[in-house]
Coordinates of C-alpha atoms in Angstrom, one line a residue:
Q1 CA 108.2 119.0 97.1
V2 CA 109.2 117.7 93.4
Q3 CA 107.5 119.2 90.4
L4 CA 108.0 117.4 87.1
V5 CA 107.5 119.4 83.9
E6 CA 107.4 117.6 80.4
S7 CA 107.7 119.1 76.9
G8 CA 108.3 117.6 73.5
G9 CA 104.9 116.5 72.5
G10 CA 103.3 117.0 69.1
L11 CA 101.9 115.6 66.1
V12 CA 103.6 113.5 63.8
Q13 CA 103.0 111.1 60.9
A14 CA 103.4 107.4 61.3
G15 CA 107.2 106.3 61.3
G16 CA 108.3 109.4 62.5
S17 CA 109.9 110.1 66.0
L18 CA 109.6 112.7 68.9
R19 CA 111.5 112.9 72.0
L20 CA 110.1 113.8 75.2
S21 CA 111.8 115.5 78.5
C22 CA 110.8 115.8 81.9
A23 CA 112.6 118.1 83.9
A24 CA 112.5 117.7 87.7
S25 CA 113.1 120.4 90.2
G26 CA 112.9 120.4 93.9
R27 CA 114.1 117.2 95.8
T28 CA 114.3 113.9 93.9
F29 CA 114.6 110.3 95.0
S30 CA 118.3 109.4 94.6
N31 CA 117.4 105.9 95.3
G32 CA 114.5 105.7 93.1
R33 CA 113.0 105.6 89.7
M34 CA 111.2 107.5 87.2
G35 CA 109.5 106.4 84.2
W36 CA 106.8 107.1 81.7
F37 CA 103.1 106.6 81.5
R38 CA 100.6 107.0 78.6
Q39 CA 96.7 107.2 78.6
A40 CA 94.6 107.1 75.3
P41 CA 91.2 108.1 75.7
G42 CA 88.8 105.3 77.1
E43 CA 92.1 103.5 78.1
E44 CA 93.7 102.7 81.2
R45 CA 97.0 104.5 82.2
E46 CA 99.8 102.1 81.0
S47 CA 103.3 102.1 81.9
V48 CA 105.5 102.2 79.0
A49 CA 109.3 102.5 80.4
A50 CA 111.2 103.0 83.4
I51 CA 114.9 103.9 84.6
D52 CA 116.5 103.3 87.8
W53 CA 117.8 106.8 88.9
S54 CA 121.0 105.6 90.5
A55 CA 122.3 102.6 88.2
G56 CA 120.6 103.4 85.1
G57 CA 118.7 100.1 84.4
T58 CA 115.8 100.3 82.0
Y59 CA 112.6 98.5 81.6
Y60 CA 109.8 98.6 78.6
A61 CA 106.5 97.5 78.0
D62 CA 106.3 94.9 75.1
S63 CA 104.2 97.3 72.9
V64 CA 107.3 99.8 72.8
K65 CA 110.3 97.5 73.4
G66 CA 113.1 98.1 70.3
R67 CA 111.1 101.6 69.6
F68 CA 111.2 103.6 72.6
T69 CA 114.5 104.5 74.7
I70 CA 114.5 106.0 78.0
S71 CA 117.4 107.5 79.5
R72 CA 118.5 110.3 82.2
V73 CA 120.8 112.9 82.8
K74 CA 121.6 113.3 86.2
A75 CA 123.1 116.5 86.2
K76 CA 120.2 118.2 84.8
N77 CA 117.7 116.1 86.8
T78 CA 115.8 115.2 83.6
V79 CA 114.6 112.0 82.0
Y80 CA 113.9 111.6 78.3
L81 CA 111.8 109.3 76.2
Q82 CA 113.0 108.8 72.5
L83 CA 110.1 107.6 70.7
N84 CA 111.0 106.0 67.2
S85 CA 108.9 104.2 64.5
L86 CA 105.9 105.8 65.9
K87 CA 102.2 104.1 65.3
P88 CA 99.0 105.5 65.5
E89 CA 98.3 103.3 68.4
D90 CA 101.1 105.5 70.5
T91 CA 98.7 108.1 70.2
A92 CA 98.4 109.5 74.0
V93 CA 99.0 111.6 76.5
Y94 CA 102.1 110.7 78.0
Y95 CA 103.2 111.3 81.9
C96 CA 106.3 111.6 83.5
A97 CA 106.3 109.6 86.7
A98 CA 108.7 109.5 89.8
G99 CA 108.6 107.1 92.5
R100 CA 111.0 105.9 95.6
V101 CA 110.1 102.4 95.2
F102 CA 112.5 100.3 93.7
R103 CA 111.9 97.0 91.8
F104 CA 113.3 95.1 88.7
D105 CA 110.4 95.9 86.5
L106 CA 108.1 98.7 85.3
M107 CA 106.9 101.3 87.5
R108 CA 103.0 101.0 89.0
S109 CA 100.6 103.7 89.1
E110 CA 100.3 103.1 93.1
E111 CA 104.0 103.4 93.4
V112 CA 104.1 107.1 91.9
A113 CA 105.0 110.0 94.3
Y114 CA 104.8 112.6 91.5
W115 CA 103.4 112.9 88.3
G116 CA 104.2 115.3 85.3
Q117 CA 101.5 117.5 83.8
G118 CA 101.1 115.2 80.6
T119 CA 102.3 115.9 77.0
Q120 CA 99.8 114.9 73.9
V121 CA 101.5 112.7 71.2
T122 CA 99.6 112.2 68.2
V123 CA 100.5 110.0 65.4
S124 CA 98.7 110.2 62.1
S125 CA 98.5 107.4 59.6

């Protein structure tokens, strides 16, 4: 089984930065991908970033492109999300995700095999 443990959320002012971490334990998908989703109250869960575990290709939602950066360190089985230039509309619970389906695009919720527990990101004005 794979467990994903997130950390790094918190409260920041608009324009600030956070770095989220997701550490995977257990068997991982060497040919799959990992990513980040977010969900605000009353909203659907939104895919914001994804990374190919093997090759490192990255994909971003238009709403975060140029501000967020996803990366991974294979030796640590860890994926990161650097959040810069944060806006109040970025406020949400952020979830790490892992899946074995590969595509040249963001992850889809139905493709997620494992979810992290979520970490709260709150951006104040």
